[in-house]
Coordinates of C-alpha atoms and ligand atoms in Angstrom, one line a residue:
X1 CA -13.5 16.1 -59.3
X2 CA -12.5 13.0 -61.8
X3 CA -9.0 14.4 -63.1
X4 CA -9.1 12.0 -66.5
X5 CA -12.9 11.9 -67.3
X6 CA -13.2 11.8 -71.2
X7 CA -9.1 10.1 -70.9
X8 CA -8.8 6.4 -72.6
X9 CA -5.8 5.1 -71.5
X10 CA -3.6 1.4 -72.2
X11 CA -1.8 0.3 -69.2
X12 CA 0.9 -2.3 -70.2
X13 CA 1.9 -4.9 -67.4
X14 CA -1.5 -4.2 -65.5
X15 CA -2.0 -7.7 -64.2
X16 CA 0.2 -7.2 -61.2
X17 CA 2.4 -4.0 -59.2
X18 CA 2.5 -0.4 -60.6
X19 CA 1.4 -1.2 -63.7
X20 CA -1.7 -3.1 -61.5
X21 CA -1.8 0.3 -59.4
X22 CA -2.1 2.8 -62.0
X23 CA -4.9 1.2 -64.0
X24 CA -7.0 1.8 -61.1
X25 CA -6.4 4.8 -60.0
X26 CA -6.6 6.1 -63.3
X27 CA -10.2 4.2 -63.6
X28 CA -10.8 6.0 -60.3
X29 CA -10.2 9.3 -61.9
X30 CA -12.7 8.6 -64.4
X31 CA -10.7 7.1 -67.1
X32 CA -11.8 4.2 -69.1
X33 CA -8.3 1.7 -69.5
X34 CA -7.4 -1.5 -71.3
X35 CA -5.5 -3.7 -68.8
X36 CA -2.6 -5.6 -70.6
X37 CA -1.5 -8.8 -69.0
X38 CA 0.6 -11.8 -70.5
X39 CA 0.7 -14.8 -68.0
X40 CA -1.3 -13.9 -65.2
X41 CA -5.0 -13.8 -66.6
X42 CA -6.4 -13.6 -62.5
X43 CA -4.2 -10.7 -62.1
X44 CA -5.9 -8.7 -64.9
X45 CA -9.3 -10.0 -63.9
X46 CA -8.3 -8.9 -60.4
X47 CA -7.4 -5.0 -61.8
X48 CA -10.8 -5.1 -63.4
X49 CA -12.7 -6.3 -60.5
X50 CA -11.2 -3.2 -58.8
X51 CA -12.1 -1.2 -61.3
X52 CA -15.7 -2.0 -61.6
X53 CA -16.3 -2.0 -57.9
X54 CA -15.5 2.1 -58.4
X55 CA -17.3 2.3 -60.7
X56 CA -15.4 2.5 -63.5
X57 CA -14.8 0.8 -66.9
X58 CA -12.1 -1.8 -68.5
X59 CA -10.9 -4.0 -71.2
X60 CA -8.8 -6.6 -70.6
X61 CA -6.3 -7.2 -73.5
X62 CA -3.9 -10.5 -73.2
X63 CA -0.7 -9.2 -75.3
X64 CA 3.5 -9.7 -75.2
X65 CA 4.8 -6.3 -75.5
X66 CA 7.6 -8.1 -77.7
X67 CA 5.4 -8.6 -80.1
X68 CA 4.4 -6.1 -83.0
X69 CA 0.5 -7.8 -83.5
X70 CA -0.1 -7.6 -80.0
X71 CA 1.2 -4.5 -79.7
X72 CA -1.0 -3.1 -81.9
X73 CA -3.6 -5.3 -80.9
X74 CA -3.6 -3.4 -77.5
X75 CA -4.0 0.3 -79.0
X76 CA -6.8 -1.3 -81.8
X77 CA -8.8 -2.7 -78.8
X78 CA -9.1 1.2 -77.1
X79 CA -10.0 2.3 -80.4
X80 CA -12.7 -0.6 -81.3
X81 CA -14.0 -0.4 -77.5
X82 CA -14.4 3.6 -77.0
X83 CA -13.0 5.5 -80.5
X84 CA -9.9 6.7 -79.3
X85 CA -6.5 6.3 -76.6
X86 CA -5.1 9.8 -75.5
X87 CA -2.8 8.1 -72.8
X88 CA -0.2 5.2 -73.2
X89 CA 1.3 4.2 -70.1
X90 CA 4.8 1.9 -70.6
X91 CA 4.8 0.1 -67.4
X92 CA 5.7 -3.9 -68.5
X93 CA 9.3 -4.6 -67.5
X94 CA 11.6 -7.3 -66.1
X95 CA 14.8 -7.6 -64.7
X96 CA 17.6 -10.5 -65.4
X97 CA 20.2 -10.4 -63.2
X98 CA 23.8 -11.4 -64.0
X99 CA 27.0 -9.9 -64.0
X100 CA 28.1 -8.4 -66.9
X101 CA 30.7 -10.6 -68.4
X102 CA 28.2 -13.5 -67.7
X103 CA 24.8 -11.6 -69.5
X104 CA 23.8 -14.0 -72.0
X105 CA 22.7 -13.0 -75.8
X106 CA 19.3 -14.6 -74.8
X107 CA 18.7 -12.5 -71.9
X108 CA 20.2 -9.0 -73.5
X109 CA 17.1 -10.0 -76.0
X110 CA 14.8 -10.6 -73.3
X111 CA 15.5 -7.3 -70.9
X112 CA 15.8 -4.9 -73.7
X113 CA 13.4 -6.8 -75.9
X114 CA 10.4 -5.8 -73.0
X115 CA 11.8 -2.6 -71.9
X116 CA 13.1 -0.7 -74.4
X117 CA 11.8 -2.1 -78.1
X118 CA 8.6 -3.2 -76.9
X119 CA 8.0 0.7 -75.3
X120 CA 9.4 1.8 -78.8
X121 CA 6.9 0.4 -81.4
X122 CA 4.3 0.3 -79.2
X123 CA 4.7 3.7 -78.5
X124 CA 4.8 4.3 -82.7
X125 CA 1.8 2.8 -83.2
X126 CA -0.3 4.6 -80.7
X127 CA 1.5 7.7 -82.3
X128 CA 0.3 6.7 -85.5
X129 CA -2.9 6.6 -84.6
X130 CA -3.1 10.2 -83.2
X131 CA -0.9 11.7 -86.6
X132 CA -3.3 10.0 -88.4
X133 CA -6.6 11.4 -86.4
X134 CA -5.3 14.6 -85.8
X135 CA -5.2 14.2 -82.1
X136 CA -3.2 15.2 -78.8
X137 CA -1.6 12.7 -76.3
X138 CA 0.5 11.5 -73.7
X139 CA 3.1 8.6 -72.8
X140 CA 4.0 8.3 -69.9
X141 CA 7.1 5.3 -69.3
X142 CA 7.8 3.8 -65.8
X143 CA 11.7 3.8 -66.3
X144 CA 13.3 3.7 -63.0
X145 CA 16.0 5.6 -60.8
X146 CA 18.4 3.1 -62.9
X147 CA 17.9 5.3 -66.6
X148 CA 21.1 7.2 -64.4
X149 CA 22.0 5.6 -61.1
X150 CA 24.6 2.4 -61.8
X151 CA 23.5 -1.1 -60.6
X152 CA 26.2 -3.7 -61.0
X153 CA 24.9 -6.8 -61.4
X154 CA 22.1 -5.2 -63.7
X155 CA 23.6 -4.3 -66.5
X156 CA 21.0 -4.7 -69.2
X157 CA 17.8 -3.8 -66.9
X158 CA 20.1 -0.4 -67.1
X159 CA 20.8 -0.3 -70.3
X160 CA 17.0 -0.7 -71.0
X161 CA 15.9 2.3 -68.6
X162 CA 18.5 4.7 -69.8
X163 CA 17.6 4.1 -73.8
X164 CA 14.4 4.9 -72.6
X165 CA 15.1 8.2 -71.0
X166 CA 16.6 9.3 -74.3
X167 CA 13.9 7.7 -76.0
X168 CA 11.5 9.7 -73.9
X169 CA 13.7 13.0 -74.4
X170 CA 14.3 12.5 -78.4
X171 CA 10.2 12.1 -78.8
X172 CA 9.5 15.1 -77.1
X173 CA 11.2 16.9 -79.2
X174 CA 10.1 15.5 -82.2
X175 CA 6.6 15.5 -81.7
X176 CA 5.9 18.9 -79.2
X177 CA 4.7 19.9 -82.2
X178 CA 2.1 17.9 -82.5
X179 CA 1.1 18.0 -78.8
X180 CA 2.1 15.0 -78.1
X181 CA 3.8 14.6 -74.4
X182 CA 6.4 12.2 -73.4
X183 CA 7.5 12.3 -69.6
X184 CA 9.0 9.4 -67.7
X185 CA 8.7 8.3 -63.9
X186 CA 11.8 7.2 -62.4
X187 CA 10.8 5.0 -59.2
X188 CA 13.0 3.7 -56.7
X189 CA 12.1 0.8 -54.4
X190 CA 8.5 0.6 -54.5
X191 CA 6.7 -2.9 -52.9
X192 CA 5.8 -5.2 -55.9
X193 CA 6.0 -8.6 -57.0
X194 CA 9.5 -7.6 -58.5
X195 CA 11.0 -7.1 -55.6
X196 CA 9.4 -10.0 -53.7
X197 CA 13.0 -11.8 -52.7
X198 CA 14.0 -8.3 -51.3
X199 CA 11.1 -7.9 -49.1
X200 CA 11.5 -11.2 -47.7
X201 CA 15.0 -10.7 -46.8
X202 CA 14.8 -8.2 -44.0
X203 CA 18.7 -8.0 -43.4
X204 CA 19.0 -6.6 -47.3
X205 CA 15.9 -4.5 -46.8
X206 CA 17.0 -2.8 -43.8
X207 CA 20.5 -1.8 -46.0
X208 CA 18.5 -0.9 -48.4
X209 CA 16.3 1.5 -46.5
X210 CA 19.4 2.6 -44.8
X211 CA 19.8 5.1 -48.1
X212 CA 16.3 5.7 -48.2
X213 CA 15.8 9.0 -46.2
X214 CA 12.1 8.9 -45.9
X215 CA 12.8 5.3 -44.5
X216 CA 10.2 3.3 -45.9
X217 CA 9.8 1.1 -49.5
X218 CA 7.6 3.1 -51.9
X219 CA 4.0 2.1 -52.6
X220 CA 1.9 1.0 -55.8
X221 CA -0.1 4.0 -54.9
X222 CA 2.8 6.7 -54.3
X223 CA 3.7 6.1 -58.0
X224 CA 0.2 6.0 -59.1
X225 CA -1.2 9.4 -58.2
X226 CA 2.4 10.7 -59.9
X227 CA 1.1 8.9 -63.2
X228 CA -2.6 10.5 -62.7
X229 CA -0.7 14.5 -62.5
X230 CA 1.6 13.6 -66.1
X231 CA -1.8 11.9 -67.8
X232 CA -4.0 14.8 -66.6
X233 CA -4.5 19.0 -67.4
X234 CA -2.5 19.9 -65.0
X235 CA 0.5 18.2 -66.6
X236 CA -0.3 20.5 -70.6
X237 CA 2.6 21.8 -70.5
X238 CA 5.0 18.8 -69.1
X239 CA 6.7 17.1 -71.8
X240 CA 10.7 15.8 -72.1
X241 CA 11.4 15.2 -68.1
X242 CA 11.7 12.4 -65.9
X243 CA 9.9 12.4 -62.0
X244 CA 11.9 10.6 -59.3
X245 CA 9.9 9.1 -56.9
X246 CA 12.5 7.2 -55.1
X247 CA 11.7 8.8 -51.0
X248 CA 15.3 10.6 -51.7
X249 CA 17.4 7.7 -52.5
X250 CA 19.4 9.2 -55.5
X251 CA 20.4 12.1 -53.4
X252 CA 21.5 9.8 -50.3
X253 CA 25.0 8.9 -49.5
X254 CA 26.5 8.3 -46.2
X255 CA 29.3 6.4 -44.5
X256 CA 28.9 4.0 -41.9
Ligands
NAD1 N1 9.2 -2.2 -58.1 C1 10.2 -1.4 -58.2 O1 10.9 -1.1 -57.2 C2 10.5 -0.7 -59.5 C3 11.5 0.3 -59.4 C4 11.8 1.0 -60.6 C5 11.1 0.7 -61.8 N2 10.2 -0.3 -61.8 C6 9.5 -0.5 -63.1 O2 8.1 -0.5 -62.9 C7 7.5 -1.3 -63.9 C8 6.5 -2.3 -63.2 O3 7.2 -3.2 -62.4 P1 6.6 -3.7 -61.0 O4 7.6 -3.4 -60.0 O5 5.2 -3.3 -60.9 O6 6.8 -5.3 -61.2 P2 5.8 -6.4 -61.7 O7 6.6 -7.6 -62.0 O8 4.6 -6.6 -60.8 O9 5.3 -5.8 -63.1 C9 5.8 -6.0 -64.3 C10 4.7 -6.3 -65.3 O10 5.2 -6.4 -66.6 C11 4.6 -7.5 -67.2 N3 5.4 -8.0 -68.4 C12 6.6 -8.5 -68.4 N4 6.9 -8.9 -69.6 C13 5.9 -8.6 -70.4 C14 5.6 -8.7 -71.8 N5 6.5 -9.2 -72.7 N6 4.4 -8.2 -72.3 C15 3.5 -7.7 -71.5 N7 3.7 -7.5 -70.1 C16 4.9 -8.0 -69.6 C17 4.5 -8.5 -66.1 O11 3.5 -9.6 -66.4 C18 4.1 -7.7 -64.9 O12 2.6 -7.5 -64.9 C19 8.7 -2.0 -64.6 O13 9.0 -1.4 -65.8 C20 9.9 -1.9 -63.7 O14 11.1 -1.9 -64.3 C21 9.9 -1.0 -60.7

């Protein structure tokens, strides 16, 4: 049985990886979705193609989560296309790596500007929109194992991810009462384009999957069908958490 029929959902960062995966799946499960790309117009084109071949129905919307217009833009288009968006997924993010006494002002813009203010008013406007129609919904943000594990190295990618745990906490809160859910999913290493130099290095993959105890990289599609159970019925009652999926990473430690 479809688990989101009747759902209308925006998928940031759907050209490529999770964001790619879950606009799918969702489609799959009988929702309709706006795909959100910024560069890579094949990539969104690509998600669609998917999603048609199912049998299922998309928009494609070409906006920079940085930027207020397009932000709204995004939520407008679900509204103009099908009357409605129940389901705001906050998947667009980037990573800038530096140490920390070498982070830039620019990039400190950049990292938090895509994952943490973008997800913010973004995620006011498509709670607008509900307020001012009277209706239930549901954000769901991909943070990562990083909104509490340290990186070094990442300093502002983790800074992002944990603003937006409280984020995620501080709204569920506030608007519970007008059944509006806010969960987070926390991955850990899953195989996308963001982790390309990783999986090309097998010396620093095999460390890597050294603290993994299920001992394998995490799929587009492991994180997927984790979105479909928060966006879906079965998730009514969900609201101010964040779901690891990370194949037991946080909870590894072991000496050589
Ligand atoms: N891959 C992992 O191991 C992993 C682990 C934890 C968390 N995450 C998170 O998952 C999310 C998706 O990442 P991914 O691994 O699929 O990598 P990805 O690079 O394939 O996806 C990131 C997407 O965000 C989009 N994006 C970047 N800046 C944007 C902007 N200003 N406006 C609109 N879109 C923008 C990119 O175009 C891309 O489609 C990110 O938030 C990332 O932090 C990934």
């Amino acid at each position: 049985m479809a688990r989101l029929k009747e759902r209308i959902a925006v998928v940031t960062g759907s050209s490529s990886g999770i964001g790619q995966g879950i606009a799918a799946r969702f489609a799959q499960e009988g929702a309709r979705v706006v795909i959100n790309y910024i560069g890579d117009a094949d990539g969104a084109d690509q998600t669609l193609d998917t999603i048609r071949k199912a049998g299922g129905e998309g928009v494609i919307c070409k906006a920079d989560v940085t930027k207020m217009d397009d932000t709204r833009k995004l939520i407008d288009v679900a509204w103009q296309t099908w009357g409605g968006c129940d389901v705001l997924v906050n998947n667009a993010g980037m990573e800038k790596e530096a140490d920390f006494w070498e982070v830039t002002e620019a990039d400190y813009d950049k990292v938090l500007g895509v994952n943490l203010r973008g997800p913010f008013f973004l995620t006011q406007y498509f709670v607008q929109k509900l307020l001012a129609a009277g209706k239930p919904g549901r954000v769901i943000n991909i943070s990562s194992v990083h909104e509490d594990m340290a990186f070094p190295g990442l300093s502002t990618y983790c800074a992002s991810k944990g603003g937006i745990r409280m984020l995620m906490r501080n709204l569920a809160v506030e608007l519970g009462p007008k059944n509006i859910t806010f969960n987070n999913i926390a991955p850990g290493a899953i195989s996308t384009p963001m982790n390309a130099s990783l999986l090309n290095n097998k010396a620093e993959l095999d460390a890597l999957l050294e603290n993994v105890p299920l001992g394998r990289m995490g799929t587009v599609e492991d994180v997927a069908g984790l979105a479909v159970f928060l966006a879906s019925d079965e998730a009514a009652y969900v609201t101010g958490s964040t779901y690891v999926i990370d194949g037991g990473l946080m909870r590894s430690y072991h000496e050589q």
